[in-house]
PDB file of C-alpha atoms in Angstrom:
ATOM      1  CA  MET A   1      14.719   9.791 -34.261  1.00  0.00           C
ATOM      2  CA  SER A   2      12.287   7.064 -35.380  1.00  0.00           C
ATOM      3  CA  GLY A   3      10.649   8.351 -38.551  1.00  0.00           C
ATOM      4  CA  VAL A   4      11.152  12.033 -37.774  1.00  0.00           C
ATOM      5  CA  VAL A   5      13.444  13.977 -40.058  1.00  0.00           C
ATOM      6  CA  ALA A   6      15.075  17.073 -38.636  1.00  0.00           C
ATOM      7  CA  ARG A   7      14.592  20.084 -40.897  1.00  0.00           C
ATOM      8  CA  GLY A   8      18.374  20.583 -41.099  1.00  0.00           C
ATOM      9  CA  GLU A   9      18.922  16.993 -42.253  1.00  0.00           C
ATOM     10  CA  LEU A  10      16.358  17.323 -45.019  1.00  0.00           C
ATOM     11  CA  GLU A  11      17.950  20.537 -46.258  1.00  0.00           C
ATOM     12  CA  ALA A  12      21.390  18.904 -46.107  1.00  0.00           C
ATOM     13  CA  TRP A  13      20.163  16.011 -48.280  1.00  0.00           C
ATOM     14  CA  ARG A  14      18.630  18.434 -50.770  1.00  0.00           C
ATOM     15  CA  TRP A  15      21.870  20.427 -50.888  1.00  0.00           C
ATOM     16  CA  LEU A  16      23.935  17.263 -51.407  1.00  0.00           C
ATOM     17  CA  CYS A  17      21.667  16.075 -54.253  1.00  0.00           C
ATOM     18  CA  ALA A  18      21.882  19.490 -55.916  1.00  0.00           C
ATOM     19  CA  GLN A  19      25.682  19.543 -55.608  1.00  0.00           C
ATOM     20  CA  THR A  20      25.971  16.063 -57.101  1.00  0.00           C
ATOM     21  CA  GLN A  21      23.625  16.868 -59.978  1.00  0.00           C
ATOM     22  CA  SER A  22      25.426  20.130 -60.783  1.00  0.00           C
ATOM     23  CA  HIS A  23      28.794  18.413 -61.321  1.00  0.00           C
ATOM     24  CA  PRO A  24      29.880  18.838 -64.985  1.00  0.00           C
ATOM     25  CA  SER A  25      30.241  15.069 -65.483  1.00  0.00           C
ATOM     26  CA  PHE A  26      26.986  14.070 -63.780  1.00  0.00           C
ATOM     27  CA  THR A  27      24.871  13.597 -66.907  1.00  0.00           C
ATOM     28  CA  ALA A  28      27.591  11.763 -68.819  1.00  0.00           C
ATOM     29  CA  LEU A  29      28.317   9.405 -65.934  1.00  0.00           C
ATOM     30  CA  TYR A  30      24.867   8.662 -64.565  1.00  0.00           C
ATOM     31  CA  SER A  31      22.140   9.194 -67.140  1.00  0.00           C
ATOM     32  CA  THR A  32      22.619   5.728 -68.684  1.00  0.00           C
ATOM     33  CA  ALA A  33      23.572   3.695 -65.603  1.00  0.00           C
ATOM     34  CA  LEU A  34      20.196   1.984 -65.295  1.00  0.00           C
ATOM     35  CA  THR A  35      18.285   2.923 -68.397  1.00  0.00           C
ATOM     36  CA  GLY A  36      20.910   2.189 -71.050  1.00  0.00           C
ATOM     37  CA  PRO A  37      22.284   4.213 -73.943  1.00  0.00           C
ATOM     38  CA  ALA A  38      18.841   5.151 -75.232  1.00  0.00           C
ATOM     39  CA  ALA A  39      18.229   7.235 -72.113  1.00  0.00           C
ATOM     40  CA  THR A  40      17.908  10.956 -72.410  1.00  0.00           C
ATOM     41  CA  THR A  41      21.018  12.974 -71.718  1.00  0.00           C
ATOM     42  CA  SER A  42      19.247  16.093 -70.532  1.00  0.00           C
ATOM     43  CA  SER A  43      20.420  17.173 -67.111  1.00  0.00           C
ATOM     44  CA  ASP A  44      16.797  17.799 -66.125  1.00  0.00           C
ATOM     45  CA  ALA A  45      15.880  14.168 -66.788  1.00  0.00           C
ATOM     46  CA  ALA A  46      18.977  12.883 -65.019  1.00  0.00           C
ATOM     47  CA  SER A  47      18.211  15.056 -62.012  1.00  0.00           C
ATOM     48  CA  ALA A  48      14.632  13.857 -61.876  1.00  0.00           C
ATOM     49  CA  ALA A  49      15.779  10.229 -61.991  1.00  0.00           C
ATOM     50  CA  VAL A  50      18.178  10.639 -59.085  1.00  0.00           C
ATOM     51  CA  ALA A  51      16.172  12.610 -56.577  1.00  0.00           C
ATOM     52  CA  PRO A  52      12.516  13.399 -56.407  1.00  0.00           C
ATOM     53  CA  THR A  53      11.476  16.964 -56.963  1.00  0.00           C
ATOM     54  CA  PRO A  54      11.179  18.581 -53.541  1.00  0.00           C
ATOM     55  CA  LYS A  55       7.595  19.253 -52.528  1.00  0.00           C
ATOM     56  CA  ALA A  56       6.659  22.904 -52.407  1.00  0.00           C
ATOM     57  CA  GLU A  57       7.152  24.265 -48.922  1.00  0.00           C
ATOM     58  CA  SER A  58       3.902  24.381 -46.997  1.00  0.00           C
ATOM     59  CA  ALA A  59       2.959  26.610 -44.118  1.00  0.00           C
ATOM     60  CA  ASN A  60       3.899  23.765 -41.774  1.00  0.00           C
ATOM     61  CA  ALA A  61       7.191  22.526 -43.237  1.00  0.00           C
ATOM     62  CA  ASP A  62       8.318  20.932 -39.961  1.00  0.00           C
ATOM     63  CA  ALA A  63       5.198  18.753 -39.862  1.00  0.00           C
ATOM     64  CA  ASP A  64       5.761  17.762 -43.497  1.00  0.00           C
ATOM     65  CA  ALA A  65       9.339  16.780 -42.671  1.00  0.00           C
ATOM     66  CA  ALA A  66       8.182  14.690 -39.740  1.00  0.00           C
ATOM     67  CA  THR A  67       5.429  12.859 -41.637  1.00  0.00           C
ATOM     68  CA  GLY A  68       6.949  11.648 -44.847  1.00  0.00           C
ATOM     69  CA  ALA A  69      10.076  13.372 -46.051  1.00  0.00           C
ATOM     70  CA  ALA A  70      12.156  10.300 -45.206  1.00  0.00           C
ATOM     71  CA  ALA A  71      10.092   8.277 -47.655  1.00  0.00           C
ATOM     72  CA  ARG A  72      10.906  10.743 -50.454  1.00  0.00           C
ATOM     73  CA  VAL A  73      14.677  10.831 -49.942  1.00  0.00           C
ATOM     74  CA  VAL A  74      16.559   7.909 -51.474  1.00  0.00           C
ATOM     75  CA  ALA A  75      20.267   7.268 -51.948  1.00  0.00           C
ATOM     76  CA  LEU A  76      21.390   5.023 -54.788  1.00  0.00           C
ATOM     77  CA  ASP A  77      24.741   3.286 -55.127  1.00  0.00           C
ATOM     78  CA  CYS A  78      25.925   1.112 -57.982  1.00  0.00           C
ATOM     79  CA  GLU A  79      28.848  -1.272 -58.198  1.00  0.00           C
ATOM     80  CA  MET A  80      30.454  -1.409 -61.607  1.00  0.00           C
ATOM     81  CA  VAL A  81      32.698  -3.989 -63.258  1.00  0.00           C
ATOM     82  CA  TYR A  82      35.093  -3.669 -66.192  1.00  0.00           C
ATOM     83  CA  ALA A  83      33.882  -5.454 -69.338  1.00  0.00           C
ATOM     84  CA  GLU A  84      35.191  -5.695 -72.902  1.00  0.00           C
ATOM     85  CA  ARG A  85      32.935  -2.952 -74.272  1.00  0.00           C
ATOM     86  CA  ASP A  86      32.070  -1.038 -71.091  1.00  0.00           C
ATOM     87  CA  ALA A  87      34.490  -0.017 -68.367  1.00  0.00           C
ATOM     88  CA  MET A  88      31.538   0.785 -66.091  1.00  0.00           C
ATOM     89  CA  ALA A  89      29.122  -2.133 -66.523  1.00  0.00           C
ATOM     90  CA  LEU A  90      26.419  -2.324 -63.841  1.00  0.00           C
ATOM     91  CA  ALA A  91      26.805  -5.298 -61.488  1.00  0.00           C
ATOM     92  CA  ARG A  92      24.943  -4.259 -58.308  1.00  0.00           C
ATOM     93  CA  VAL A  93      22.427  -1.602 -57.353  1.00  0.00           C
ATOM     94  CA  THR A  94      21.457  -0.610 -53.828  1.00  0.00           C
ATOM     95  CA  CYS A  95      18.932   1.998 -52.675  1.00  0.00           C
ATOM     96  CA  VAL A  96      18.395   3.158 -49.095  1.00  0.00           C
ATOM     97  CA  ASP A  97      16.032   5.661 -47.540  1.00  0.00           C
ATOM     98  CA  LEU A  98      16.988   8.546 -45.281  1.00  0.00           C
ATOM     99  CA  ALA A  99      16.934   6.281 -42.231  1.00  0.00           C
ATOM    100  CA  GLY A 100      19.328   3.823 -43.903  1.00  0.00           C
ATOM    101  CA  ASN A 101      16.696   1.150 -44.517  1.00  0.00           C
ATOM    102  CA  VAL A 102      17.595  -0.941 -47.558  1.00  0.00           C
ATOM    103  CA  LEU A 103      14.899  -0.560 -50.204  1.00  0.00           C
ATOM    104  CA  VAL A 104      16.658  -2.441 -53.021  1.00  0.00           C
ATOM    105  CA  ASP A 105      19.866  -4.480 -53.050  1.00  0.00           C
ATOM    106  CA  MET A 106      20.309  -6.520 -56.195  1.00  0.00           C
ATOM    107  CA  VAL A 107      23.253  -8.202 -57.859  1.00  0.00           C
ATOM    108  CA  VAL A 108      22.856  -7.546 -61.585  1.00  0.00           C
ATOM    109  CA  CYS A 109      24.117  -9.717 -64.426  1.00  0.00           C
ATOM    110  CA  PRO A 110      26.069  -7.366 -66.699  1.00  0.00           C
ATOM    111  CA  ASP A 111      24.180  -6.841 -69.938  1.00  0.00           C
ATOM    112  CA  PRO A 112      25.394  -9.246 -72.666  1.00  0.00           C
ATOM    113  CA  SER A 113      26.038  -6.263 -74.948  1.00  0.00           C
ATOM    114  CA  VAL A 114      29.025  -5.225 -72.810  1.00  0.00           C
ATOM    115  CA  GLY A 115      30.905  -8.434 -73.615  1.00  0.00           C
ATOM    116  CA  ARG A 116      32.944 -10.574 -71.253  1.00  0.00           C
ATOM    117  CA  VAL A 117      33.764  -9.155 -67.818  1.00  0.00           C
ATOM    118  CA  ILE A 118      37.499  -8.575 -67.633  1.00  0.00           C
ATOM    119  CA  ASP A 119      37.740  -7.293 -64.053  1.00  0.00           C
ATOM    120  CA  TRP A 120      35.089  -7.897 -61.380  1.00  0.00           C
ATOM    121  CA  ARG A 121      36.868  -5.338 -59.145  1.00  0.00           C
ATOM    122  CA  THR A 122      36.228  -7.792 -56.327  1.00  0.00           C
ATOM    123  CA  HIS A 123      38.318  -5.777 -53.858  1.00  0.00           C
ATOM    124  CA  ILE A 124      35.817  -2.916 -54.322  1.00  0.00           C
ATOM    125  CA  THR A 125      32.549  -4.625 -55.323  1.00  0.00           C
ATOM    126  CA  GLY A 126      32.754  -7.843 -53.310  1.00  0.00           C
ATOM    127  CA  LEU A 127      31.492  -9.562 -56.442  1.00  0.00           C
ATOM    128  CA  ASP A 128      32.953 -12.298 -58.590  1.00  0.00           C
ATOM    129  CA  GLU A 129      31.656 -14.421 -61.442  1.00  0.00           C
ATOM    130  CA  GLU A 130      30.292 -17.113 -59.117  1.00  0.00           C
ATOM    131  CA  VAL A 131      28.303 -14.649 -56.976  1.00  0.00           C
ATOM    132  CA  VAL A 132      26.796 -13.000 -60.048  1.00  0.00           C
ATOM    133  CA  LYS A 133      25.867 -16.372 -61.591  1.00  0.00           C
ATOM    134  CA  GLU A 134      24.163 -17.466 -58.328  1.00  0.00           C
ATOM    135  CA  GLN A 135      22.467 -14.212 -57.308  1.00  0.00           C
ATOM    136  CA  GLY A 136      22.363 -12.013 -60.401  1.00  0.00           C
ATOM    137  CA  VAL A 137      19.176 -10.795 -62.005  1.00  0.00           C
ATOM    138  CA  PRO A 138      18.823  -9.431 -65.535  1.00  0.00           C
ATOM    139  CA  ARG A 139      19.427  -5.691 -65.838  1.00  0.00           C
ATOM    140  CA  ALA A 140      15.823  -5.120 -66.986  1.00  0.00           C
ATOM    141  CA  GLU A 141      14.539  -6.653 -63.737  1.00  0.00           C
ATOM    142  CA  ALA A 142      16.816  -4.379 -61.692  1.00  0.00           C
ATOM    143  CA  VAL A 143      15.622  -1.332 -63.636  1.00  0.00           C
ATOM    144  CA  CYS A 144      11.980  -2.209 -62.917  1.00  0.00           C
ATOM    145  CA  LYS A 145      12.657  -2.728 -59.223  1.00  0.00           C
ATOM    146  CA  VAL A 146      14.525   0.586 -58.849  1.00  0.00           C
ATOM    147  CA  ARG A 147      11.850   2.574 -60.657  1.00  0.00           C
TER     148      ARG A 147
END
């Protein structure tokens, strides 16, 4: 497909983002994942942070899809560890574009405010204390890179 996004794929991604954002627990679970507790809890702000606002449909929507829609669609995944004061402390963030190209993949040192990590969930995250000490970046650096 090489840079061309089929119209159906773009609509499927938009539908999937909308479904995810409409889940009753979406705001509570994801609005503070990267920005911290001071982040807004409005579902509008959380939605805007997760997926870009779709561009208004033009007269030539197929050409728009072929020339840049892939650059506007991003998937984000976070790996979380269990810490003393946060059962979902950020430990890795990965972003990919529609074509699966990795845009960001960072191991993140859990914020000191969450306390000691009790469970690295290595069987899920692939992370352990040694990996995070060697490769981890401060959360603020990860936030800047993702934005």
